[in-house]
Coordinates of N, CA and C in Angstrom, one line a residue:
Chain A
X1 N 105.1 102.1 87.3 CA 106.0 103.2 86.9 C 105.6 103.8 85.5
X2 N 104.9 102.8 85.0 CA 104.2 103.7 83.2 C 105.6 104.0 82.4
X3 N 105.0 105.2 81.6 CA 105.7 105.9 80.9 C 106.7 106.7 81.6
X4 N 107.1 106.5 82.6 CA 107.7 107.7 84.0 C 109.4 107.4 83.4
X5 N 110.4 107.8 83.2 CA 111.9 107.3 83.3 C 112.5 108.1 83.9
X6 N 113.5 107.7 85.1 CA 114.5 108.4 85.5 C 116.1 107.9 85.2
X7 N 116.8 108.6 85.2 CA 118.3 107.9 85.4 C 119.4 109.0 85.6
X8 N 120.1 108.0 86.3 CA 120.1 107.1 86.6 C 120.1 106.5 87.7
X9 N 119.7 105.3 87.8 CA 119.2 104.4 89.0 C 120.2 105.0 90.5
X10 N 121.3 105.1 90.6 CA 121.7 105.4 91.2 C 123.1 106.4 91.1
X11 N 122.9 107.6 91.8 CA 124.2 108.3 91.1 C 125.0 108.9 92.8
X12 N 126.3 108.8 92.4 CA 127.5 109.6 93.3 C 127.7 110.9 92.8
X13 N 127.6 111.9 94.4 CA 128.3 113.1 94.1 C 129.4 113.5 94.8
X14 N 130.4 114.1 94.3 CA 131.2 114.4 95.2 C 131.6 115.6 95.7
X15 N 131.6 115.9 97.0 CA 131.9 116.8 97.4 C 132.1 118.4 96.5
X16 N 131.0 119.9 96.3 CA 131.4 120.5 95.5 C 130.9 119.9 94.0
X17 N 130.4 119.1 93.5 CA 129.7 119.1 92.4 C 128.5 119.0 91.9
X18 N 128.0 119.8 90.9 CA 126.7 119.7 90.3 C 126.3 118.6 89.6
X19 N 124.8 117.9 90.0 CA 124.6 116.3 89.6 C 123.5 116.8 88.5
X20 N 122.9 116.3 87.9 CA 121.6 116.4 87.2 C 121.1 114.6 87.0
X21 N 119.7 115.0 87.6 CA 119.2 113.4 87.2 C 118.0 113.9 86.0
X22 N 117.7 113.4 85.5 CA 116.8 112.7 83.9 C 115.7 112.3 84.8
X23 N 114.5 113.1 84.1 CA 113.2 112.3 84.2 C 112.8 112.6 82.9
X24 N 112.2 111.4 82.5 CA 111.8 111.7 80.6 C 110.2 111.1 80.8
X25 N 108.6 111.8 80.0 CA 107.5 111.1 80.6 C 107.2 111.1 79.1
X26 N 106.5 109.5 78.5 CA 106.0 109.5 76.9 C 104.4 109.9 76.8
X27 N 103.8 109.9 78.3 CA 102.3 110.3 78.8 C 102.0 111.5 78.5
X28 N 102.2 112.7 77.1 CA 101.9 113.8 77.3 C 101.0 114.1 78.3
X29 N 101.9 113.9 79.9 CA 101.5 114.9 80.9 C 101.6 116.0 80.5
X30 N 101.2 117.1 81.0 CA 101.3 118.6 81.1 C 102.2 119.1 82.4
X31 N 101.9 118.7 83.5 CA 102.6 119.1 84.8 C 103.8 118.0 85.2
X32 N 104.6 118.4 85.4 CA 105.7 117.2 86.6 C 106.1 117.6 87.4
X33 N 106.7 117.3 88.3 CA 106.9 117.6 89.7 C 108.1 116.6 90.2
X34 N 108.9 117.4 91.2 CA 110.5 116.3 91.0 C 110.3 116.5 93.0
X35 N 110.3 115.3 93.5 CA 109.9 114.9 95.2 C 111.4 114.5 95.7
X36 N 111.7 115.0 97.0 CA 112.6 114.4 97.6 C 111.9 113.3 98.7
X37 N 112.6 112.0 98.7 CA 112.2 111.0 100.0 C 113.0 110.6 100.8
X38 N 113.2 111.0 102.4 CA 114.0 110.8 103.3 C 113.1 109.7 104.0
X39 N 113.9 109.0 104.4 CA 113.2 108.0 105.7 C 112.2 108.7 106.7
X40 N 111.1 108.4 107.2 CA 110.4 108.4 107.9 C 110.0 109.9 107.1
X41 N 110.3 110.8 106.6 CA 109.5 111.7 106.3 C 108.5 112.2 104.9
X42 N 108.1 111.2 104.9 CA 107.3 111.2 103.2 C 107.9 112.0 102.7
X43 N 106.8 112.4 101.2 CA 107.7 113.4 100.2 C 107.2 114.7 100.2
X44 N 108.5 115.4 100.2 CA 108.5 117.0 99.7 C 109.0 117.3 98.7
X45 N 108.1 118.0 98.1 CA 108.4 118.8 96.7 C 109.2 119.7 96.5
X46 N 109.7 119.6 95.9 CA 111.2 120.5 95.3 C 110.9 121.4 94.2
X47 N 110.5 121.1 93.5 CA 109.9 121.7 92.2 C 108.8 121.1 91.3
X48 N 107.9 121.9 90.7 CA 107.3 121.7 89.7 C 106.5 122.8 88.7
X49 N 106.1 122.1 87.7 CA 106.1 122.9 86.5 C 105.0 122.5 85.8
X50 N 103.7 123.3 85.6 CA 102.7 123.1 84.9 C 102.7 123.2 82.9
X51 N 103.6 123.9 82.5 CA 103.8 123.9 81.0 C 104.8 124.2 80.9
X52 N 105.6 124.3 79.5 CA 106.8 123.9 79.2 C 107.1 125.5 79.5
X53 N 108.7 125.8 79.5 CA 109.5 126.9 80.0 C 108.6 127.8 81.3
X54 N 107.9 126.9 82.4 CA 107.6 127.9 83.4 C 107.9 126.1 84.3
X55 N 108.3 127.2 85.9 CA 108.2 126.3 87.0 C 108.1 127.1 88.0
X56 N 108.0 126.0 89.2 CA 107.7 126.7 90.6 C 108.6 126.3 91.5
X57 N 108.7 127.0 92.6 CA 109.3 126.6 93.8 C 108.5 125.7 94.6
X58 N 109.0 124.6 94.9 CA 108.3 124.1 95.9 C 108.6 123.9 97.7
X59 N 108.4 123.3 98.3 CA 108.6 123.5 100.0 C 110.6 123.4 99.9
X60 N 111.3 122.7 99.6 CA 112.5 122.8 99.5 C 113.4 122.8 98.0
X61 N 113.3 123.8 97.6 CA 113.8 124.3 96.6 C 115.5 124.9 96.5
X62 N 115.8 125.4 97.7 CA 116.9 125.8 97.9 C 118.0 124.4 97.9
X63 N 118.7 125.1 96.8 CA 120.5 124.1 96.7 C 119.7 123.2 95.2
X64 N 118.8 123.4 95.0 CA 118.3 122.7 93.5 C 117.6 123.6 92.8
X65 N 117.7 123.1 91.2 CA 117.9 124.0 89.9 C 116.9 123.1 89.1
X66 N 116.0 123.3 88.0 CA 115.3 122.7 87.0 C 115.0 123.4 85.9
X67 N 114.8 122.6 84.8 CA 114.2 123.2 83.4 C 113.2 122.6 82.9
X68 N 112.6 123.3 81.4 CA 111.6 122.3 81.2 C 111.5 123.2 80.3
X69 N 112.4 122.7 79.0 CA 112.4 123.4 77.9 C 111.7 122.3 76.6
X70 N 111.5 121.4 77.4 CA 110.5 120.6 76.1 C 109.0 119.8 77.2
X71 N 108.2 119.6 76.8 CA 107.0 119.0 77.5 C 107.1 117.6 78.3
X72 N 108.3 116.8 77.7 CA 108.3 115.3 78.0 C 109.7 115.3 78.9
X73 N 110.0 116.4 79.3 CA 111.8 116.4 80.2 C 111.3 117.4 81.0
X74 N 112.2 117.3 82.3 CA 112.1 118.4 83.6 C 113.5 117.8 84.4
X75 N 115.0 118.1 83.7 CA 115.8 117.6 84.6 C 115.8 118.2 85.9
X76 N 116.4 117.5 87.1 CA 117.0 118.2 88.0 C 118.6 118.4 88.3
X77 N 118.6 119.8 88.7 CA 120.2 119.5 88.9 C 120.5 119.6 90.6
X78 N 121.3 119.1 91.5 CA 121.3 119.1 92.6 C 122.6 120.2 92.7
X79 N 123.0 121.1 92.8 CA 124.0 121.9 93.2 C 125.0 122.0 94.3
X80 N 126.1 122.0 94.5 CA 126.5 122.2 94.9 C 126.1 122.8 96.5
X81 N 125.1 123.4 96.6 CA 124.8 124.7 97.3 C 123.9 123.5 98.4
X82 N 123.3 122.5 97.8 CA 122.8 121.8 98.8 C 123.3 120.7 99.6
X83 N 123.7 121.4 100.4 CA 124.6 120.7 101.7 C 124.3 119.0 102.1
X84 N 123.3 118.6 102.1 CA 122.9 117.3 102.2 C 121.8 116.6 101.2
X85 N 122.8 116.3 100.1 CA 121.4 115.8 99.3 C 121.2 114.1 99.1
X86 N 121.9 113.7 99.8 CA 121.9 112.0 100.0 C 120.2 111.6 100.2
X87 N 119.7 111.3 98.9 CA 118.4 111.0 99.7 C 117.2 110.1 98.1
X88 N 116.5 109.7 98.0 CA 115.7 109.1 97.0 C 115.0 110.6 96.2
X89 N 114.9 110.3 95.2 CA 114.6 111.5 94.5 C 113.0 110.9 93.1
X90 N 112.5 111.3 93.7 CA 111.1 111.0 92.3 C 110.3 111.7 91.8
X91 N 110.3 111.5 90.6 CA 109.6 112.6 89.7 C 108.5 111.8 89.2
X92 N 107.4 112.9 89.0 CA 105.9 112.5 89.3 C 105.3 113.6 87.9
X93 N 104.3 113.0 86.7 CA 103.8 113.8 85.9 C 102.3 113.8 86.6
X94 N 101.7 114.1 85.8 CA 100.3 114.5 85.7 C 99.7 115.2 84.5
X95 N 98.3 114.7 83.6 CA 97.3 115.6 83.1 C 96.9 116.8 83.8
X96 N 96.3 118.0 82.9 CA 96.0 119.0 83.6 C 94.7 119.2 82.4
X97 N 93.5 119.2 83.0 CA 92.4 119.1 82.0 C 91.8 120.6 82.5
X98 N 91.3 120.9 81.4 CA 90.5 122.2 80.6 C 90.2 122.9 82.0
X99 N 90.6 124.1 82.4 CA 90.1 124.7 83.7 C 90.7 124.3 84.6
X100 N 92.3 123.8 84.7 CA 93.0 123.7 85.6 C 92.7 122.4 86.3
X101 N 92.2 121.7 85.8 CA 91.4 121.0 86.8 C 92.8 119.7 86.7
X102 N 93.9 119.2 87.7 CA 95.0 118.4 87.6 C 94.5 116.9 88.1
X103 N 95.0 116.0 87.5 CA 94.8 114.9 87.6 C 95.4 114.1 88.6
X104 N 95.6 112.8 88.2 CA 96.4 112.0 89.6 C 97.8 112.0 89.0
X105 N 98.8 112.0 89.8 CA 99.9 111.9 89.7 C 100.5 111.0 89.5
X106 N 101.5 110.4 89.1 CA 102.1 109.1 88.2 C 103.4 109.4 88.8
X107 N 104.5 108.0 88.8 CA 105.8 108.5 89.5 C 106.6 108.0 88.7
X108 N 107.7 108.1 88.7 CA 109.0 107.7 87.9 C 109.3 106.3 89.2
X109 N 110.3 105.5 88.9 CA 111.2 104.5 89.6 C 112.6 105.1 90.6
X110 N 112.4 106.6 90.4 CA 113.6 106.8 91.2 C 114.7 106.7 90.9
X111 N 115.5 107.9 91.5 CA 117.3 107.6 91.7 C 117.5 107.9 92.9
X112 N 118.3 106.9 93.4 CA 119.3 107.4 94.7 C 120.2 108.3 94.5
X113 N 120.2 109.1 95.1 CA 121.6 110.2 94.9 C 122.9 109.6 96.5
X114 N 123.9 109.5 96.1 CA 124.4 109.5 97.1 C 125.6 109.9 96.9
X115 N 126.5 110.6 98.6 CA 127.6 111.5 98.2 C 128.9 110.8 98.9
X116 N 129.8 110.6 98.3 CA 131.3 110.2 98.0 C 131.7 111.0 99.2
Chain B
X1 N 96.2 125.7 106.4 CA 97.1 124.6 105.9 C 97.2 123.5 105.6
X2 N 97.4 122.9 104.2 CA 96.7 121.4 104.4 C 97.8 120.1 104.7
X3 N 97.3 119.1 105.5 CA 98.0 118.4 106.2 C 97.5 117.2 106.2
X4 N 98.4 115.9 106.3 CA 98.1 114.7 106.4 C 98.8 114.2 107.5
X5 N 97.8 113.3 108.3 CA 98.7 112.4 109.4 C 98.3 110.9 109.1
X6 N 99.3 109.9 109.3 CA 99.5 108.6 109.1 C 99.8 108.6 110.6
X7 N 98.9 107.9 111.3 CA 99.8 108.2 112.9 C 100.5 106.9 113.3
X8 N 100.2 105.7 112.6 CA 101.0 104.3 112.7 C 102.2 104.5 111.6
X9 N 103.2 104.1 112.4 CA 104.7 104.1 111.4 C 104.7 102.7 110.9
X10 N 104.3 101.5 111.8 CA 104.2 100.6 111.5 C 102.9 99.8 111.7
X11 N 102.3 98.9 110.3 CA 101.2 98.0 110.9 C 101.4 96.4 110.5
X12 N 101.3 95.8 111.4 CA 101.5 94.2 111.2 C 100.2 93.3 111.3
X13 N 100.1 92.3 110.2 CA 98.9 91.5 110.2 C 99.4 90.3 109.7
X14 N 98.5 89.6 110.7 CA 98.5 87.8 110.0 C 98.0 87.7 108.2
X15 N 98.9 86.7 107.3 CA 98.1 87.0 106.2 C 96.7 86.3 106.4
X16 N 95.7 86.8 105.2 CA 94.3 86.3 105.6 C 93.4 86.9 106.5
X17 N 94.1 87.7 107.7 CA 93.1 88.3 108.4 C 93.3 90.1 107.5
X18 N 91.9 90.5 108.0 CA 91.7 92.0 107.6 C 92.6 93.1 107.8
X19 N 93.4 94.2 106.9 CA 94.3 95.3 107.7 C 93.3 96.3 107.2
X20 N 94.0 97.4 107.8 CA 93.6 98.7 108.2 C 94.8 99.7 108.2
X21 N 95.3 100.7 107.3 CA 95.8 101.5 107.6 C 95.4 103.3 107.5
X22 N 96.0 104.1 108.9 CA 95.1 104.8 108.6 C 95.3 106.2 108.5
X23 N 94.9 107.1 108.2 CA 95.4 108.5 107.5 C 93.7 109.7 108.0
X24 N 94.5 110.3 108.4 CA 93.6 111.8 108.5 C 94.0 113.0 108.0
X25 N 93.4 113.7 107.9 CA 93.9 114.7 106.8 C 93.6 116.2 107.1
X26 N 93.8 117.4 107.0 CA 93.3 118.5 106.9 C 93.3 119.4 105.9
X27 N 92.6 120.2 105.3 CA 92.2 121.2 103.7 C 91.4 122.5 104.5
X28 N 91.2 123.3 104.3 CA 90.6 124.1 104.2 C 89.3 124.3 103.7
X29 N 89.5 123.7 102.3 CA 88.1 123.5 101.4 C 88.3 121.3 101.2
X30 N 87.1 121.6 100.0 CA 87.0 120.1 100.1 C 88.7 119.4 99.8
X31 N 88.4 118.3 100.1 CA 90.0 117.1 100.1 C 89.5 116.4 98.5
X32 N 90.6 116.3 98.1 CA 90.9 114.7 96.9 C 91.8 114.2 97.4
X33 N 91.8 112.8 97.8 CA 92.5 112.0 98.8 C 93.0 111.1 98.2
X34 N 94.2 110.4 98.4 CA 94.9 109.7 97.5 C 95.6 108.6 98.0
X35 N 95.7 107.4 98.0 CA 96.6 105.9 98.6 C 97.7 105.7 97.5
X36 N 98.8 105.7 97.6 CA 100.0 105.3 96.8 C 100.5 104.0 97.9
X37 N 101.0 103.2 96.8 CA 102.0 102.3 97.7 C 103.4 102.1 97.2
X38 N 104.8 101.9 97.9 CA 105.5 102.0 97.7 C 106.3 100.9 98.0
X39 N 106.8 100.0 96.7 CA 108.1 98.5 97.0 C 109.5 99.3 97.5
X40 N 110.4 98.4 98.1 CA 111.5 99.0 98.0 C 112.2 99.1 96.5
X41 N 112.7 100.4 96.8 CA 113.6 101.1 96.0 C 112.8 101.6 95.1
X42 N 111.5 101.5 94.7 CA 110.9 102.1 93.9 C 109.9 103.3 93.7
X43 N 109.3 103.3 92.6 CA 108.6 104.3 92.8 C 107.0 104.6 93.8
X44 N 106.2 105.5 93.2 CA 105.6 105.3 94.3 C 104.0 104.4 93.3
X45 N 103.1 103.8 93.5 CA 102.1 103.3 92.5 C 100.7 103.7 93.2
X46 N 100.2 104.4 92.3 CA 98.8 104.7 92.6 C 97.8 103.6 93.0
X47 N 97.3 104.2 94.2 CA 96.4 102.8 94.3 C 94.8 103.0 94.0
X48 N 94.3 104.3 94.4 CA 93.4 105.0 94.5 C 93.3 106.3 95.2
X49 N 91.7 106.7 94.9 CA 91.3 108.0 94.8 C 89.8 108.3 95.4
X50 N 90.3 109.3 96.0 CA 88.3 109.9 96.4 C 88.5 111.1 95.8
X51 N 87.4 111.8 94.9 CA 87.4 113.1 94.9 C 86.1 113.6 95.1
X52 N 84.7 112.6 94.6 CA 83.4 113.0 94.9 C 82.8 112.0 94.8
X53 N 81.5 111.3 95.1 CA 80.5 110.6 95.1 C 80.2 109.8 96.1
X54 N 80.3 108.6 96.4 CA 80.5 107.3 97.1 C 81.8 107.8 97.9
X55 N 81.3 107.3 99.1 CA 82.7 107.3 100.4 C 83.4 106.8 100.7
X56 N 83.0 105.0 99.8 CA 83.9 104.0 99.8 C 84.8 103.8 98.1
X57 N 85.7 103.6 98.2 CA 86.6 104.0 97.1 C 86.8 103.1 96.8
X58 N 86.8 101.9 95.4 CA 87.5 100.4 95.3 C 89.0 100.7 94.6
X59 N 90.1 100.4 94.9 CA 91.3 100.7 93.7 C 91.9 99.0 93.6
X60 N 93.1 99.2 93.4 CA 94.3 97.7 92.6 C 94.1 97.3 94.0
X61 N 94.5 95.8 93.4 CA 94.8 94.7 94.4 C 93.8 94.5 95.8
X62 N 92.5 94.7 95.3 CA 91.5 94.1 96.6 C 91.3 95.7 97.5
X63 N 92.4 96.8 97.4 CA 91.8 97.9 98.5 C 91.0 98.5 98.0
X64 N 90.7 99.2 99.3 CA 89.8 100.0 99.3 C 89.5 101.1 100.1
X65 N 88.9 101.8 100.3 CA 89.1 103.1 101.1 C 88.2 104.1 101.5
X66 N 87.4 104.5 102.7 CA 86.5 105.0 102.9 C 86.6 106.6 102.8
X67 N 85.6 107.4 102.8 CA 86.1 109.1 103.1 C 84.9 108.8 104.3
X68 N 85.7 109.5 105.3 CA 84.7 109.9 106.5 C 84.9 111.6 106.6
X69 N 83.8 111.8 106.3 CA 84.0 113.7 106.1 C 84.1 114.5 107.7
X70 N 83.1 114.2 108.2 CA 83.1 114.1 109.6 C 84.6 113.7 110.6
X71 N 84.9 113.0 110.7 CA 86.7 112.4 111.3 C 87.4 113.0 110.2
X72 N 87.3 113.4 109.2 CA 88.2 113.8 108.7 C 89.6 113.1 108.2
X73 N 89.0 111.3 108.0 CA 89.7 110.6 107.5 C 89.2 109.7 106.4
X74 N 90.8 108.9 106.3 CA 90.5 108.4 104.7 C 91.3 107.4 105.3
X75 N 91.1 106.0 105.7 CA 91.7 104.9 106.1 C 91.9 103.7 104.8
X76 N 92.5 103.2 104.7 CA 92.9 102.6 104.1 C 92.4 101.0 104.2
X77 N 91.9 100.2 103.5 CA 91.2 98.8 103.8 C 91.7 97.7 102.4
X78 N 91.3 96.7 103.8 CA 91.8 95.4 102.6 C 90.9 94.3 103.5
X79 N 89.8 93.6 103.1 CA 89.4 92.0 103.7 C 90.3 91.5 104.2
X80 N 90.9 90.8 103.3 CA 92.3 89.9 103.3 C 93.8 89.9 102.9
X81 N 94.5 90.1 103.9 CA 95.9 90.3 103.5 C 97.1 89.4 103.0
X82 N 97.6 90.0 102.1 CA 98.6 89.1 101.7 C 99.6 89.1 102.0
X83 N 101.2 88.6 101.6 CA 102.1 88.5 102.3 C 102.7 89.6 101.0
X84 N 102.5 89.3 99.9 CA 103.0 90.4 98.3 C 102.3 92.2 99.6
X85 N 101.5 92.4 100.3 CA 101.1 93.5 100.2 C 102.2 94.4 101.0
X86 N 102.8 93.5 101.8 CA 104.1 93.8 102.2 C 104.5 95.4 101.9
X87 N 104.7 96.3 102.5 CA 105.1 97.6 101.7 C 105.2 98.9 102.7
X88 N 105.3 100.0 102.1 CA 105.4 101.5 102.6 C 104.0 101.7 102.4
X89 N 103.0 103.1 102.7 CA 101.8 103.0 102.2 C 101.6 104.6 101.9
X90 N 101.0 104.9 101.2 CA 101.4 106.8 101.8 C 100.1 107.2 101.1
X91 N 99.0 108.1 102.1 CA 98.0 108.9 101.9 C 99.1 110.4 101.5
X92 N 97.6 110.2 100.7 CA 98.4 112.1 100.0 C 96.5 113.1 100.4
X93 N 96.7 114.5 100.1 CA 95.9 114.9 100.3 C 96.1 116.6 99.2
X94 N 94.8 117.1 98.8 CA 95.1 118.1 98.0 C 93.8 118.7 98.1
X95 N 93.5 120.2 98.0 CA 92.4 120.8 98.0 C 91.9 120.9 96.5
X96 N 90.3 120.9 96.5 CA 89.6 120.8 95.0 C 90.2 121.9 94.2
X97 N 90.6 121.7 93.0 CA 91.0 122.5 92.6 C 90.0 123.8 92.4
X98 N 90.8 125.0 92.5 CA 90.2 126.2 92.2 C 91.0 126.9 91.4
X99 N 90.1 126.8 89.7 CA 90.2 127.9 88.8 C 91.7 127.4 88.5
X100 N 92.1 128.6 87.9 CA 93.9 127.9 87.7 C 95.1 127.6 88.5
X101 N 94.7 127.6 89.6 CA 95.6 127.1 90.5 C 96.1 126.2 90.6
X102 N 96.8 125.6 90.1 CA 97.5 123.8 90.4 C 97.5 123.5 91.9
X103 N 96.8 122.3 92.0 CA 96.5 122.1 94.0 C 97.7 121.1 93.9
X104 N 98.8 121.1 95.1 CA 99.6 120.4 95.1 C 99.3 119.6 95.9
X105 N 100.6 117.8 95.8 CA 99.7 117.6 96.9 C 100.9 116.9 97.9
X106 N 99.9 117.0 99.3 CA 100.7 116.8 100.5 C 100.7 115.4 100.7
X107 N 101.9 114.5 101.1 CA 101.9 113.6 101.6 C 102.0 113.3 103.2
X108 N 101.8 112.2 103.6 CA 101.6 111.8 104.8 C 103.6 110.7 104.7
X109 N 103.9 110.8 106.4 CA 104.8 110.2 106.5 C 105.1 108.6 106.0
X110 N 104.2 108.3 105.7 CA 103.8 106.8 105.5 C 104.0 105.8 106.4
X111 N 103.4 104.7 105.8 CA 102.7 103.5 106.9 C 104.0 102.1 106.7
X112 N 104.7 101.6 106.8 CA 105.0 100.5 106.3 C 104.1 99.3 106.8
X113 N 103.6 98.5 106.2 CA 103.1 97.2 106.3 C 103.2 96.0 106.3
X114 N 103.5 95.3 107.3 CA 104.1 93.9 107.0 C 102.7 92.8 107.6
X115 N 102.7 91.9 106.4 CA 102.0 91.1 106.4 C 102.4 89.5 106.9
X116 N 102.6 88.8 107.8 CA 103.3 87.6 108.3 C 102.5 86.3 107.9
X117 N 103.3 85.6 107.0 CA 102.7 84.3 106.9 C 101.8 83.3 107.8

């Protein structure tokens, strides 16, 4: 898990509320990326962000929100709007060297989200 | 479209004899191919990497991993198994990077592996 931190380890939402989980990286990565993991279906990207104040959409983006107003944070917030978010949640940095060229990806330890 | 298949959900091995897990992939352009393994509840840990040279890959804990360009796989290898290897396994795959593009990368459903005493 490195320098990767999430928290927390496990969080409850309840019905109608907005969650935010914490990924904090001390690896001045440049890129992070925040993965949803459901059983049997590896991970899909939700978002990610090559430098600070820009991000992207990734394959399921909808019902989730992110920032990245400092280099070493990219919270997520889970909204409301996403109907089923019970699921493992991990955030992954990365170097990005001279000419785009991205490195290997590194992971955080995870949070479970789960809903009340 | 680029794609990864793990086609075993599950693989089982006596400890001490040889496993094999295995992953095929598709890119467009060239692949950088990737083995993570995953404990429960945790995160995911890099095991290794292909991106150019040699087609056999050495990474942590004894694996190892071939590129077959031709089959269009990247299988996953170990001599000897242990019962710690125990786990999830998950190939990832990403196209070479071009210029400023950030290549994202795709995972495979993953493998879980149980190793029996």
């Amino acid at each position: 898990d490195g320098g990767i931190t999430q928290s927390p380890k496990y969080l409850f939402r309840k019905e109608g509320q907005n969650v935010t989980l914490s990924c904090e990286q001390n690896l001045n990565h440049d890129a992070m990326y925040w993965y949803r993991q459901d059983p049997g279906q590896g991970l899909r990207l939700i978002y990610y962000s090559q430098i600070v104040n820009d991000f992207q959409k990734g394959d399921i983006a909808e019902g989730y929100s992110v920032s990245r107003e400092k280099k070493e944070s990219f919270p997520l917030t889970v909204t409301s709007a996403q109907k089923n978010p019970t699921a493992f949640y991990l955030c992954a940095s990365s170097i990005i060297r001279a000419g785009g060229r991205q490195e290997t990806q590194y992971f955080g330890p995870g949070t479970r989200l789960l809903v009340l | 479209a680029q794609s990864v298949a793990q086609p075993e959900d599950q693989v089982n091995v006596a400890e001490g004899n040889p496993l094999t897990v295995k992953c095929t992939y598709s890119v467009s352009g060239n692949p950088y191919l990737f083995w993570y393994v995953q404990y429960p509840n945790r995160g995911l840990q890099f095991l290794l990497k292909y991106i150019t040279g040699d087609n056999l890959v050495k990474g942590s804990y004894g694996f190892e991993a071939e590129f077959n360009k031709s089959q269009t796989s990247f299988h996953l290898k170990k001599p000897s198994a242990l019962v710690s290897d125990s786990a999830l396994y998950f190939c990832a795959v990403r196209e070479a990077d071009r210029g400023s593009t950030l290549g994202r990368l795709y995972f495979g459903r993953g493998t879980q592996l149980t190793v029996w005493p």
